[in-house]
């Protein structure tokens, strides 16, 4: 049989070679997948593709009908697995559809035809293309995302008001705006109707950019404060900068001159991070304790009128000349603006440094408060024993409450079983003497430790941000766990009591008031990363003084903050158990149940959720999935290798959540990214890949019988093995505990070879904020944007392009000009690979 001369005879053979090789790859992969108990599809699909390739090499027109049949069956199979989800159709059908389009073109098809060739071959191929292409087209108009939820909040308010500590409406005085960690601003100048007009008000660069000797996870996670008429910014290398809120002009700069920097390198450290600083004002605290109301500067912004000059009189910007070698002063103020002879600090900024100091700085001048501790700082290595440089320090701001500054510390994960204590220490806010210490390894002894004492080694730590209820005298700690994360055979009774939960301490004494554990015998690094949020909730049973704790495993626990009892149900739920003899012989054990809250974003995964850019990496991901131990959330670590989902970046991490106490809603940003975890016997640890960070490479776990290999669950092309979406925004009605809406959030514009603007839903690391204007903000997505959302529906209203990743929490404040600003720090994040920088961006509405 002779083909016609139309078209080049070698063109179909080129496609034939591609199909033959592709088919063989699918056959071998399909056999492996079937042996693991996976999908049947890939083996017959590979045979069909390979045979079609051979027929093309023989210039046999039957290749067209066979390939068309393959497309028809593949489309039906895709429908049966995932319906009309466009992003999941891509790896299943896109490549095959593209090759089919080439085959039907006359240059490829006609060399196969003779005058006697049946038209059925072309018809079958056409039907296959129509089915595959039609599915892709229809899916553009069908949202089949399994987590998305459309809804609307009808109310604009409730009878509730904020019970958080009072402060001027235009300020942001604590990391979470207030000590309640609510991240709610009463400002209302920016609304859903005008937010699209936001424009850059000013830009500033800190000059602190990651260097070649910095650790992999050098991160700009700072949320600045606005208080005392200034903005206070901290940088990854613990520098503190005071800025003019209206112009971004630098007022003063404090450089702690990190001692370890002179010693050489930070490269082996786990982190280089400063999430924030804390503020204390003697006069303001005296007003609070005496019951005097704090005047609300810029209250006019909350009511959309012009701020009065009188209301802002306390926000002048005095700048003092200084000879302190640690401070750079910009544009000295007139001598009348400040008292340069002053030796005490009535207003002070507290900053934890990467070389393990807690420093007090004069909030007006940037000079060290020399009466605090030893010449202005407290040595946080005191009574801690030995540790690797960078293995202990506080990455988060301390709590300042009453006359105390209270601080915990980060302990590097998975290095050994002999790490520094997770002790929480309370120092006098003025002179820095130790008032009490709470060591979770010795929880009842809170009197200051003896000068030669050592806190309990390796006790659970608190590396995140506390919340404070001064009225009820309670401090709330989001707790981590005892090292190492993935093996707990030698954990103490104390660590099993206080790990991975929230503990409430008496502010005055440090004694435990209550504790609530959110992961029993944590083997997944499910430490509570977010600052607890305090809010009074209007429930069906009456108003409850509540604490909300967002967690990596996806549950949001709502507890009575006075008693620790659940406001919304928490159920002890059976979870997977480990059965490997070698692990059990090491002393390991497993909790039979885990507490899961009724309010949760706990994800589920199956083989059908495997993804990739092509059928081949999707197949490899399926093989990886079936090769690992995975029985759902809380699948134990194993020598076989386990899938950890949600992963240790969590559904929620250190960004926490925000609430609107008036509308009674919570605004959250859940993420769904899986990790792989594999235990490595002690004798094999030295032969493993080098440790890159706390979440990549072999974690040595010195002193434990197993190290562990941690890595993200990704395909050979670097794409996630699980299908999008990976990141969302959502709202919860706090009066019912039900989700109101949930939407995919973010694009892959800055994470793909081409700047794709598709709204796939990408992870976000950082927190949300809410405002009385009904607008919420989030900046932490992998693409470089600050976004604004309508709190009624979750609709994205506006986005501002940023020059670097902004894996932090934005904030909002009022300027002296009577306008509401929204501010974000954009410096990138080493672990997420976002673009690095040193930017501070402020936005506001144009003046009318």
mmCIF file with all atom_site columns, C-alpha atoms in Angstrom, residues 36-128:
data_model
loop_
_atom_site.group_PDB
_atom_site.id
_atom_site.type_symbol
_atom_site.label_atom_id
_atom_site.label_alt_id
_atom_site.label_comp_id
_atom_site.label_asym_id
_atom_site.label_entity_id
_atom_site.label_seq_id
_atom_site.pdbx_PDB_ins_code
_atom_site.Cartn_x
_atom_site.Cartn_y
_atom_site.Cartn_z
_atom_site.occupancy
_atom_site.B_iso_or_equiv
_atom_site.pdbx_formal_charge
_atom_site.auth_seq_id
_atom_site.auth_comp_id
_atom_site.auth_asym_id
_atom_site.auth_atom_id
_atom_site.pdbx_PDB_model_num
ATOM 1  C CA . UNK A 1 36  ? 2.505   -1.101 44.266 1.00 0.00 ? 36  UNK A CA 1
ATOM 2  C CA . UNK A 1 37  ? -1.273  -1.388 44.001 1.00 0.00 ? 37  UNK A CA 1
ATOM 3  C CA . UNK A 1 38  ? -1.757  1.812  42.015 1.00 0.00 ? 38  UNK A CA 1
ATOM 4  C CA . UNK A 1 39  ? -3.808  2.830  38.984 1.00 0.00 ? 39  UNK A CA 1
ATOM 5  C CA . UNK A 1 40  ? -4.291  0.342  36.125 1.00 0.00 ? 40  UNK A CA 1
ATOM 6  C CA . UNK A 1 41  ? -4.403  3.106  33.486 1.00 0.00 ? 41  UNK A CA 1
ATOM 7  C CA . UNK A 1 42  ? -0.730  3.663  32.687 1.00 0.00 ? 42  UNK A CA 1
ATOM 8  C CA . UNK A 1 43  ? 0.185   0.167  31.507 1.00 0.00 ? 43  UNK A CA 1
ATOM 9  C CA . UNK A 1 44  ? -2.500  -0.182 28.788 1.00 0.00 ? 44  UNK A CA 1
ATOM 10 C CA . UNK A 1 45  ? -2.124  3.506  27.947 1.00 0.00 ? 45  UNK A CA 1
ATOM 11 C CA . UNK A 1 46  ? 1.602   2.973  27.436 1.00 0.00 ? 46  UNK A CA 1
ATOM 12 C CA . UNK A 1 47  ? 0.973   -0.060 25.225 1.00 0.00 ? 47  UNK A CA 1
ATOM 13 C CA . UNK A 1 48  ? -1.514  1.898  23.091 1.00 0.00 ? 48  UNK A CA 1
ATOM 14 C CA . UNK A 1 49  ? 0.849   4.843  22.694 1.00 0.00 ? 49  UNK A CA 1
ATOM 15 C CA . UNK A 1 50  ? 3.836   2.606  21.872 1.00 0.00 ? 50  UNK A CA 1
ATOM 16 C CA . UNK A 1 51  ? 1.849   0.618  19.269 1.00 0.00 ? 51  UNK A CA 1
ATOM 17 C CA . UNK A 1 52  ? 0.569   3.839  17.723 1.00 0.00 ? 52  UNK A CA 1
ATOM 18 C CA . UNK A 1 53  ? 4.192   4.962  17.478 1.00 0.00 ? 53  UNK A CA 1
ATOM 19 C CA . UNK A 1 54  ? 5.206   1.761  15.715 1.00 0.00 ? 54  UNK A CA 1
ATOM 20 C CA . UNK A 1 55  ? 2.307   2.103  13.263 1.00 0.00 ? 55  UNK A CA 1
ATOM 21 C CA . UNK A 1 56  ? 3.433   5.650  12.483 1.00 0.00 ? 56  UNK A CA 1
ATOM 22 C CA . UNK A 1 57  ? 6.963   4.410  11.831 1.00 0.00 ? 57  UNK A CA 1
ATOM 23 C CA . UNK A 1 58  ? 5.405   1.911  9.370  1.00 0.00 ? 58  UNK A CA 1
ATOM 24 C CA . UNK A 1 59  ? 3.293   4.744  7.892  1.00 0.00 ? 59  UNK A CA 1
ATOM 25 C CA . UNK A 1 60  ? 0.130   2.846  8.736  1.00 0.00 ? 60  UNK A CA 1
ATOM 26 C CA . UNK A 1 61  ? -3.037  4.957  8.963  1.00 0.00 ? 61  UNK A CA 1
ATOM 27 C CA . UNK A 1 62  ? -4.369  2.712  11.751 1.00 0.00 ? 62  UNK A CA 1
ATOM 28 C CA . UNK A 1 63  ? -2.134  4.747  14.052 1.00 0.00 ? 63  UNK A CA 1
ATOM 29 C CA . UNK A 1 64  ? -4.655  7.605  13.769 1.00 0.00 ? 64  UNK A CA 1
ATOM 30 C CA . UNK A 1 65  ? -7.656  5.593  14.931 1.00 0.00 ? 65  UNK A CA 1
ATOM 31 C CA . UNK A 1 66  ? -5.664  3.847  17.660 1.00 0.00 ? 66  UNK A CA 1
ATOM 32 C CA . UNK A 1 67  ? -4.394  7.190  18.949 1.00 0.00 ? 67  UNK A CA 1
ATOM 33 C CA . UNK A 1 68  ? -7.931  8.609  18.756 1.00 0.00 ? 68  UNK A CA 1
ATOM 34 C CA . UNK A 1 69  ? -9.224  5.661  20.800 1.00 0.00 ? 69  UNK A CA 1
ATOM 35 C CA . UNK A 1 70  ? -6.415  6.255  23.309 1.00 0.00 ? 70  UNK A CA 1
ATOM 36 C CA . UNK A 1 71  ? -7.507  9.916  23.645 1.00 0.00 ? 71  UNK A CA 1
ATOM 37 C CA . UNK A 1 72  ? -11.156 8.906  24.133 1.00 0.00 ? 72  UNK A CA 1
ATOM 38 C CA . UNK A 1 73  ? -10.341 6.368  26.851 1.00 0.00 ? 73  UNK A CA 1
ATOM 39 C CA . UNK A 1 74  ? -7.850  8.752  28.509 1.00 0.00 ? 74  UNK A CA 1
ATOM 40 C CA . UNK A 1 75  ? -10.468 11.506 28.634 1.00 0.00 ? 75  UNK A CA 1
ATOM 41 C CA . UNK A 1 76  ? -13.084 9.191  30.145 1.00 0.00 ? 76  UNK A CA 1
ATOM 42 C CA . UNK A 1 77  ? -10.499 7.999  32.696 1.00 0.00 ? 77  UNK A CA 1
ATOM 43 C CA . UNK A 1 78  ? -9.636  11.600 33.572 1.00 0.00 ? 78  UNK A CA 1
ATOM 44 C CA . UNK A 1 79  ? -13.337 12.410 34.062 1.00 0.00 ? 79  UNK A CA 1
ATOM 45 C CA . UNK A 1 80  ? -13.727 9.422  36.363 1.00 0.00 ? 80  UNK A CA 1
ATOM 46 C CA . UNK A 1 81  ? -10.764 10.497 38.512 1.00 0.00 ? 81  UNK A CA 1
ATOM 47 C CA . UNK A 1 82  ? -11.074 14.262 38.789 1.00 0.00 ? 82  UNK A CA 1
ATOM 48 C CA . UNK A 1 83  ? -14.069 15.474 36.782 1.00 0.00 ? 83  UNK A CA 1
ATOM 49 C CA . UNK A 1 84  ? -13.617 18.773 34.969 1.00 0.00 ? 84  UNK A CA 1
ATOM 50 C CA . UNK A 1 85  ? -10.819 20.261 37.073 1.00 0.00 ? 85  UNK A CA 1
ATOM 51 C CA . UNK A 1 86  ? -8.699  22.095 34.487 1.00 0.00 ? 86  UNK A CA 1
ATOM 52 C CA . UNK A 1 87  ? -5.422  22.032 36.416 1.00 0.00 ? 87  UNK A CA 1
ATOM 53 C CA . UNK A 1 88  ? -5.749  18.300 36.968 1.00 0.00 ? 88  UNK A CA 1
ATOM 54 C CA . UNK A 1 89  ? -6.655  17.684 33.334 1.00 0.00 ? 89  UNK A CA 1
ATOM 55 C CA . UNK A 1 90  ? -3.388  19.314 32.211 1.00 0.00 ? 90  UNK A CA 1
ATOM 56 C CA . UNK A 1 91  ? -0.939  16.514 33.140 1.00 0.00 ? 91  UNK A CA 1
ATOM 57 C CA . UNK A 1 92  ? -3.404  13.820 32.090 1.00 0.00 ? 92  UNK A CA 1
ATOM 58 C CA . UNK A 1 93  ? -4.352  15.124 28.637 1.00 0.00 ? 93  UNK A CA 1
ATOM 59 C CA . UNK A 1 94  ? -2.416  18.219 27.510 1.00 0.00 ? 94  UNK A CA 1
ATOM 60 C CA . UNK A 1 95  ? 0.642   16.467 26.028 1.00 0.00 ? 95  UNK A CA 1
ATOM 61 C CA . UNK A 1 96  ? -1.442  13.806 24.291 1.00 0.00 ? 96  UNK A CA 1
ATOM 62 C CA . UNK A 1 97  ? -3.837  16.426 22.956 1.00 0.00 ? 97  UNK A CA 1
ATOM 63 C CA . UNK A 1 98  ? -0.920  18.439 21.553 1.00 0.00 ? 98  UNK A CA 1
ATOM 64 C CA . UNK A 1 99  ? 0.567   15.436 19.765 1.00 0.00 ? 99  UNK A CA 1
ATOM 65 C CA . UNK A 1 100 ? -2.890  14.537 18.430 1.00 0.00 ? 100 UNK A CA 1
ATOM 66 C CA . UNK A 1 101 ? -3.267  18.023 16.983 1.00 0.00 ? 101 UNK A CA 1
ATOM 67 C CA . UNK A 1 102 ? -0.004  17.549 15.113 1.00 0.00 ? 102 UNK A CA 1
ATOM 68 C CA . UNK A 1 103 ? -1.177  14.192 13.767 1.00 0.00 ? 103 UNK A CA 1
ATOM 69 C CA . UNK A 1 104 ? -4.380  15.602 12.340 1.00 0.00 ? 104 UNK A CA 1
ATOM 70 C CA . UNK A 1 105 ? -2.548  18.357 10.461 1.00 0.00 ? 105 UNK A CA 1
ATOM 71 C CA . UNK A 1 106 ? -2.287  17.498 6.751  1.00 0.00 ? 106 UNK A CA 1
ATOM 72 C CA . UNK A 1 107 ? 1.540   17.542 6.751  1.00 0.00 ? 107 UNK A CA 1
ATOM 73 C CA . UNK A 1 108 ? 1.571   14.713 9.307  1.00 0.00 ? 108 UNK A CA 1
ATOM 74 C CA . UNK A 1 109 ? -1.633  12.902 8.395  1.00 0.00 ? 109 UNK A CA 1
ATOM 75 C CA . UNK A 1 110 ? -1.669  12.770 4.559  1.00 0.00 ? 110 UNK A CA 1
ATOM 76 C CA . UNK A 1 111 ? 1.566   10.756 4.186  1.00 0.00 ? 111 UNK A CA 1
ATOM 77 C CA . UNK A 1 112 ? -0.341  7.956  5.928  1.00 0.00 ? 112 UNK A CA 1
ATOM 78 C CA . UNK A 1 113 ? -3.335  7.995  3.589  1.00 0.00 ? 113 UNK A CA 1
ATOM 79 C CA . UNK A 1 114 ? -4.065  6.257  0.300  1.00 0.00 ? 114 UNK A CA 1
ATOM 80 C CA . UNK A 1 115 ? -7.160  6.547  -1.908 1.00 0.00 ? 115 UNK A CA 1
ATOM 81 C CA . UNK A 1 116 ? -8.438  3.365  -0.235 1.00 0.00 ? 116 UNK A CA 1
ATOM 82 C CA . UNK A 1 117 ? -7.841  4.434  3.372  1.00 0.00 ? 117 UNK A CA 1
ATOM 83 C CA . UNK A 1 118 ? -11.002 4.364  5.449  1.00 0.00 ? 118 UNK A CA 1
ATOM 84 C CA . UNK A 1 119 ? -12.093 7.765  6.788  1.00 0.00 ? 119 UNK A CA 1
ATOM 85 C CA . UNK A 1 120 ? -12.766 6.099  10.153 1.00 0.00 ? 120 UNK A CA 1
ATOM 86 C CA . UNK A 1 121 ? -9.139  6.678  11.132 1.00 0.00 ? 121 UNK A CA 1
ATOM 87 C CA . UNK A 1 122 ? -9.410  10.445 10.794 1.00 0.00 ? 122 UNK A CA 1
ATOM 88 C CA . UNK A 1 123 ? -12.889 10.421 12.388 1.00 0.00 ? 123 UNK A CA 1
ATOM 89 C CA . UNK A 1 124 ? -11.676 8.512  15.460 1.00 0.00 ? 124 UNK A CA 1
ATOM 90 C CA . UNK A 1 125 ? -8.755  10.897 15.928 1.00 0.00 ? 125 UNK A CA 1
ATOM 91 C CA . UNK A 1 126 ? -11.100 13.867 15.529 1.00 0.00 ? 126 UNK A CA 1
ATOM 92 C CA . UNK A 1 127 ? -13.502 12.485 18.143 1.00 0.00 ? 127 UNK A CA 1
ATOM 93 C CA . UNK A 1 128 ? -10.642 11.950 20.562 1.00 0.00 ? 128 UNK A CA 1
#
